[in-house]
Short mmCIF file of C-alpha atoms in Angstrom, two decimals:
data_model
loop_
_atom_site.label_atom_id
_atom_site.label_comp_id
_atom_site.label_asym_id
_atom_site.label_seq_id
_atom_site.Cartn_x
_atom_site.Cartn_y
_atom_site.Cartn_z
CA UNK A 15 21.80 21.99 -3.33
CA UNK A 16 20.69 24.53 -0.73
CA UNK A 17 17.19 24.68 -2.22
CA UNK A 18 16.95 20.89 -2.19
CA UNK A 19 17.93 20.78 1.47
CA UNK A 20 15.39 23.47 2.30
CA UNK A 21 12.68 21.52 0.48
CA UNK A 22 13.64 18.33 2.33
CA UNK A 23 13.50 20.19 5.65
CA UNK A 24 10.02 21.54 4.87
CA UNK A 25 8.86 18.03 3.92
CA UNK A 26 10.24 16.58 7.17
CA UNK A 27 8.53 19.28 9.25
CA UNK A 28 5.19 18.93 7.44
CA UNK A 29 5.04 15.12 7.44
CA UNK A 30 6.84 14.13 10.63
CA UNK A 31 7.75 16.80 13.16
CA UNK A 32 4.51 18.82 13.04
CA UNK A 33 2.14 15.81 13.34
CA UNK A 34 4.18 14.35 16.20
CA UNK A 35 4.12 17.67 18.04
CA UNK A 36 0.36 18.00 17.61
CA UNK A 37 -0.28 14.43 18.73
CA UNK A 38 1.99 14.81 21.78
CA UNK A 39 0.30 18.04 22.90
CA UNK A 40 -3.20 16.61 22.59
CA UNK A 41 -2.58 13.03 23.72
CA UNK A 42 -4.18 11.59 26.82
CA UNK A 43 -1.52 9.10 27.89
CA UNK A 44 -3.83 7.10 30.13
CA UNK A 45 -5.68 6.08 26.96
CA UNK A 46 -2.72 3.95 25.88
CA UNK A 47 -3.09 1.64 28.89
CA UNK A 48 -6.68 0.97 27.83
CA UNK A 49 -5.60 0.08 24.32
CA UNK A 50 -2.52 -2.04 24.95
CA UNK A 51 -4.37 -5.15 23.80
CA UNK A 52 -5.09 -3.57 20.41
CA UNK A 53 -1.51 -2.34 20.06
CA UNK A 54 -0.11 -5.76 20.97
CA UNK A 55 -2.46 -7.54 18.58
CA UNK A 56 -1.56 -5.21 15.70
CA UNK A 57 2.16 -5.42 16.41
CA UNK A 58 2.09 -9.20 16.57
CA UNK A 59 0.09 -9.49 13.38
CA UNK A 60 2.34 -7.03 11.54
CA UNK A 61 5.49 -8.79 12.76
CA UNK A 62 4.13 -12.19 11.65
CA UNK A 63 3.27 -10.77 8.24
CA UNK A 64 6.75 -9.29 7.85
CA UNK A 65 8.57 -12.46 8.93
CA UNK A 66 6.53 -14.77 6.70
CA UNK A 67 6.77 -12.55 3.62
CA UNK A 68 10.51 -11.96 3.95
CA UNK A 69 11.14 -15.68 4.49
CA UNK A 70 9.02 -16.53 1.45
CA UNK A 71 10.64 -13.90 -0.76
CA UNK A 72 14.15 -14.91 0.30
CA UNK A 73 13.47 -18.60 -0.37
CA UNK A 74 11.84 -18.12 -3.79
CA UNK A 75 13.92 -15.49 -5.55
CA UNK A 76 13.71 -14.77 -9.26
CA UNK A 77 11.20 -13.23 -11.59
CA UNK A 78 7.59 -14.42 -11.51
CA UNK A 79 4.61 -14.04 -13.81
CA UNK A 80 2.50 -13.26 -10.76
CA UNK A 81 4.28 -9.97 -10.07
CA UNK A 82 1.54 -7.88 -11.76
CA UNK A 83 -1.05 -9.49 -9.48
CA UNK A 84 1.00 -8.78 -6.37
CA UNK A 85 1.48 -5.19 -7.49
CA UNK A 86 -2.26 -4.87 -8.13
CA UNK A 87 -2.99 -6.16 -4.62
CA UNK A 88 -0.72 -3.46 -3.22
CA UNK A 89 -2.18 -0.64 -5.30
CA UNK A 90 -5.87 -1.53 -4.90
CA UNK A 91 -7.76 -0.79 -1.64
CA UNK A 92 -7.09 -3.24 1.16
CA UNK A 93 -10.70 -4.43 1.23
CA UNK A 94 -10.10 -6.02 -2.19
CA UNK A 95 -7.48 -8.38 -0.76
CA UNK A 96 -9.68 -8.94 2.30
CA UNK A 97 -12.70 -9.85 0.22
CA UNK A 98 -10.55 -12.13 -1.93
CA UNK A 99 -9.31 -14.00 1.15
CA UNK A 100 -12.87 -14.23 2.47
CA UNK A 101 -14.23 -15.53 -0.83
CA UNK A 102 -11.42 -18.06 -1.20
CA UNK A 103 -11.91 -19.37 2.34
CA UNK A 104 -15.66 -19.61 1.77
CA UNK A 105 -15.24 -21.58 -1.45
CA UNK A 106 -12.79 -23.97 0.21
CA UNK A 107 -15.05 -24.35 3.22
CA UNK A 108 -12.43 -23.27 5.75
CA UNK A 109 -13.85 -19.88 6.70
CA UNK A 110 -15.26 -21.08 10.08
CA UNK A 111 -11.82 -22.52 10.88
CA UNK A 112 -9.64 -19.59 9.80
CA UNK A 113 -11.82 -16.61 10.66
CA UNK A 114 -11.98 -16.78 14.48
CA UNK A 115 -8.20 -17.15 14.90
CA UNK A 116 -7.25 -14.24 12.65
CA UNK A 117 -5.71 -16.40 9.92
CA UNK A 118 -7.94 -14.83 7.25
CA UNK A 119 -6.74 -11.37 8.23
CA UNK A 120 -3.14 -12.59 8.08
CA UNK A 121 -3.78 -14.10 4.64
CA UNK A 122 -5.17 -10.79 3.37
CA UNK A 123 -2.14 -8.90 4.68
CA UNK A 124 0.22 -11.42 3.09
CA UNK A 125 -1.49 -11.04 -0.27
CA UNK A 126 -1.59 -7.26 0.00
CA UNK A 127 2.08 -6.68 0.86
CA UNK A 128 3.72 -9.59 -0.96
CA UNK A 129 5.16 -7.26 -3.61
CA UNK A 130 6.80 -5.05 -0.96
CA UNK A 131 8.89 -7.99 0.24
CA UNK A 132 9.33 -9.56 -3.19
CA UNK A 133 10.70 -6.52 -5.01
CA UNK A 134 13.95 -6.03 -3.02
CA UNK A 135 14.59 -9.76 -2.53
CA UNK A 136 13.80 -11.26 -5.91
CA UNK A 137 17.34 -10.82 -7.28
CA UNK A 138 20.18 -13.15 -6.34
CA UNK A 139 22.19 -11.63 -3.48
CA UNK A 140 25.56 -12.87 -4.79
CA UNK A 141 27.11 -13.70 -8.12
CA UNK A 142 26.79 -17.24 -9.38
CA UNK A 143 30.58 -17.49 -9.44
CA UNK A 144 30.71 -17.08 -5.67
CA UNK A 145 28.31 -19.94 -5.15
CA UNK A 146 30.26 -22.11 -7.57
CA UNK A 147 33.46 -21.29 -5.72
CA UNK A 148 31.85 -22.35 -2.45
CA UNK A 149 30.77 -25.64 -4.01
CA UNK A 150 34.28 -26.25 -5.34
CA UNK A 151 35.66 -25.51 -1.88
CA UNK A 152 33.50 -28.31 -0.50
CA UNK A 153 31.13 -26.18 1.56
CA UNK A 154 27.75 -27.72 2.29
CA UNK A 155 24.55 -25.95 1.30
CA UNK A 156 23.94 -24.93 4.89
CA UNK A 157 27.43 -23.43 5.31
CA UNK A 158 27.19 -21.76 1.91
CA UNK A 159 23.94 -20.11 2.93
CA UNK A 160 25.30 -19.06 6.34
CA UNK A 161 28.70 -17.84 5.21
CA UNK A 162 27.90 -16.32 1.80
CA UNK A 163 24.19 -15.86 1.11
CA UNK A 164 23.02 -14.75 4.56
CA UNK A 165 25.37 -11.74 4.94
CA UNK A 166 24.52 -10.53 1.44
CA UNK A 167 20.78 -11.02 1.90
CA UNK A 168 20.45 -9.65 5.43
CA UNK A 169 20.47 -5.87 4.72
CA UNK A 170 17.70 -6.07 2.15
CA UNK A 171 15.71 -8.56 4.23
CA UNK A 172 15.77 -6.32 7.31
CA UNK A 173 14.74 -3.25 5.32
CA UNK A 174 11.91 -5.13 3.58
CA UNK A 175 10.67 -6.58 6.88
CA UNK A 176 10.61 -3.15 8.50
CA UNK A 177 8.60 -1.62 5.66
CA UNK A 178 6.12 -4.51 5.58
CA UNK A 179 5.71 -4.20 9.37
CA UNK A 180 4.98 -0.48 9.14
CA UNK A 181 2.45 -0.93 6.32
CA UNK A 182 0.67 -3.85 7.99
CA UNK A 183 0.54 -2.00 11.32
CA UNK A 184 -1.60 0.79 9.86
CA UNK A 185 -3.85 -1.27 7.59
CA UNK A 186 -7.55 -0.60 8.27
CA UNK A 187 -9.63 -2.12 5.43
CA UNK A 188 -8.80 -5.81 5.95
CA UNK A 189 -9.03 -5.39 9.74
CA UNK A 190 -12.59 -4.02 9.51
CA UNK A 191 -13.73 -6.95 7.38
CA UNK A 192 -11.71 -9.84 8.80
CA UNK A 193 -10.86 -9.13 12.45
CA UNK A 194 -11.89 -12.11 14.59
CA UNK A 195 -14.68 -11.66 17.17
CA UNK A 196 -13.50 -9.74 20.21
CA UNK A 197 -10.36 -8.47 18.51
CA UNK A 198 -9.65 -5.01 17.19
CA UNK A 199 -6.38 -3.76 15.77
CA UNK A 200 -4.90 -0.44 16.82
CA UNK A 201 -5.63 1.23 13.49
CA UNK A 202 -9.19 -0.06 13.52
CA UNK A 203 -9.75 1.17 17.07
CA UNK A 204 -8.20 4.51 16.14
CA UNK A 205 -10.63 4.77 13.23
CA UNK A 206 -13.57 4.03 15.53
CA UNK A 207 -12.46 6.53 18.21
CA UNK A 208 -12.29 9.28 15.57
CA UNK A 209 -16.01 8.88 14.86
CA UNK A 210 -16.93 9.17 18.55
CA UNK A 211 -14.96 12.38 19.06
CA UNK A 212 -12.33 11.12 21.53
CA UNK A 213 -9.65 13.48 20.30
CA UNK A 214 -7.17 12.90 23.16
CA UNK A 215 -7.41 9.12 22.77
CA UNK A 216 -7.04 9.43 19.01
CA UNK A 217 -3.93 11.58 19.44
CA UNK A 218 -2.36 9.08 21.85
CA UNK A 219 -3.08 6.11 19.57
CA UNK A 220 -1.86 7.98 16.50
CA UNK A 221 1.38 8.91 18.27
CA UNK A 222 1.90 5.31 19.41
CA UNK A 223 1.36 3.94 15.90
CA UNK A 224 3.56 6.65 14.38
CA UNK A 225 6.35 5.92 16.84
CA UNK A 226 6.13 2.14 16.40
CA UNK A 227 6.24 2.38 12.61
CA UNK A 228 9.07 4.93 12.62
CA UNK A 229 11.09 2.86 15.11
CA UNK A 230 10.63 -0.32 13.09
CA UNK A 231 11.65 1.32 9.82
CA UNK A 232 14.62 3.11 11.38
CA UNK A 233 15.75 -0.09 13.09
CA UNK A 234 15.44 -2.17 9.93
CA UNK A 235 17.21 0.33 7.71
CA UNK A 236 19.92 1.08 10.29
CA UNK A 237 20.59 -2.59 10.96
CA UNK A 238 20.62 -3.21 7.23
CA UNK A 239 23.21 -0.50 6.67
CA UNK A 240 25.32 -1.83 9.53
CA UNK A 241 25.18 -5.32 8.08
CA UNK A 242 26.00 -4.00 4.63
CA UNK A 243 28.97 -2.03 5.98
CA UNK A 244 30.22 -5.06 7.88
CA UNK A 245 30.01 -7.14 4.72
CA UNK A 246 31.97 -4.51 2.79
CA UNK A 247 34.69 -4.46 5.46
#
C-alpha cells in the first residue's frame, strides 16, 4: 500500500504539479488579456459540445451497433473526424452555410467525443421495477423523470460532461481544419505561438487551459459525488 501511494504521488508530481509550477514561473500574465477571445471561444465551443452530447446520450440510452464507429472516432486523430464532417457537408452542399459559423467544427467535436458521453450514460439509471412502480403510483412521465430518473442520472451526466469539456477544450486537429475565418481556439493559438518562440505567452496559455480543464473535471466529479451521496441518503 505504501509503495502504491508513493507511485501515485510521483505520478501526480510529474503530470500535474511540476508542469503547473513551470508554467506559472514562465508565464507572462499580460498575454492572457490578449487571448481572452480565443479562450472564450474554446470554452463556449467545449461547453456546447458537452451539453449536446450528454443530452443526446441521456435521451437515447441502450446499446447501439454504432458504438465501434464512435470508439474509432475517439481513437483516431482528430483530423479524421474533421475531414469526415467537411466531406459530408460538401456532399450535402451545406459547407458554405455551416463553415463560417463554426457548426462544422462543432459537428467534428460531437462525432469525435460521442463515445465519451455515451459510455457512462448508455445503461438505464434505475431498475425497471422502479419505473413500473412510478407508473402504478400514477406519476406522469415528467414527474417520473424529475423525481426518479434525474437524481440517478445526474452524477454520471455531470462527470461525462466535465470530461467531454476538458477533451474538447484541448482539441487541435479539427480546429486547424475547420475553424471559421477570423476565429482561433485557445489550443490552436497555443500551437501557433509555440512555433514563433513566444515561450512566456505559451506558458500563460498552457496554464490557463490546464486550470480550466482541471476545474471543469473537478467540478463535474465533485458535483456528481455530492449528487450521488444525496441520492443515497
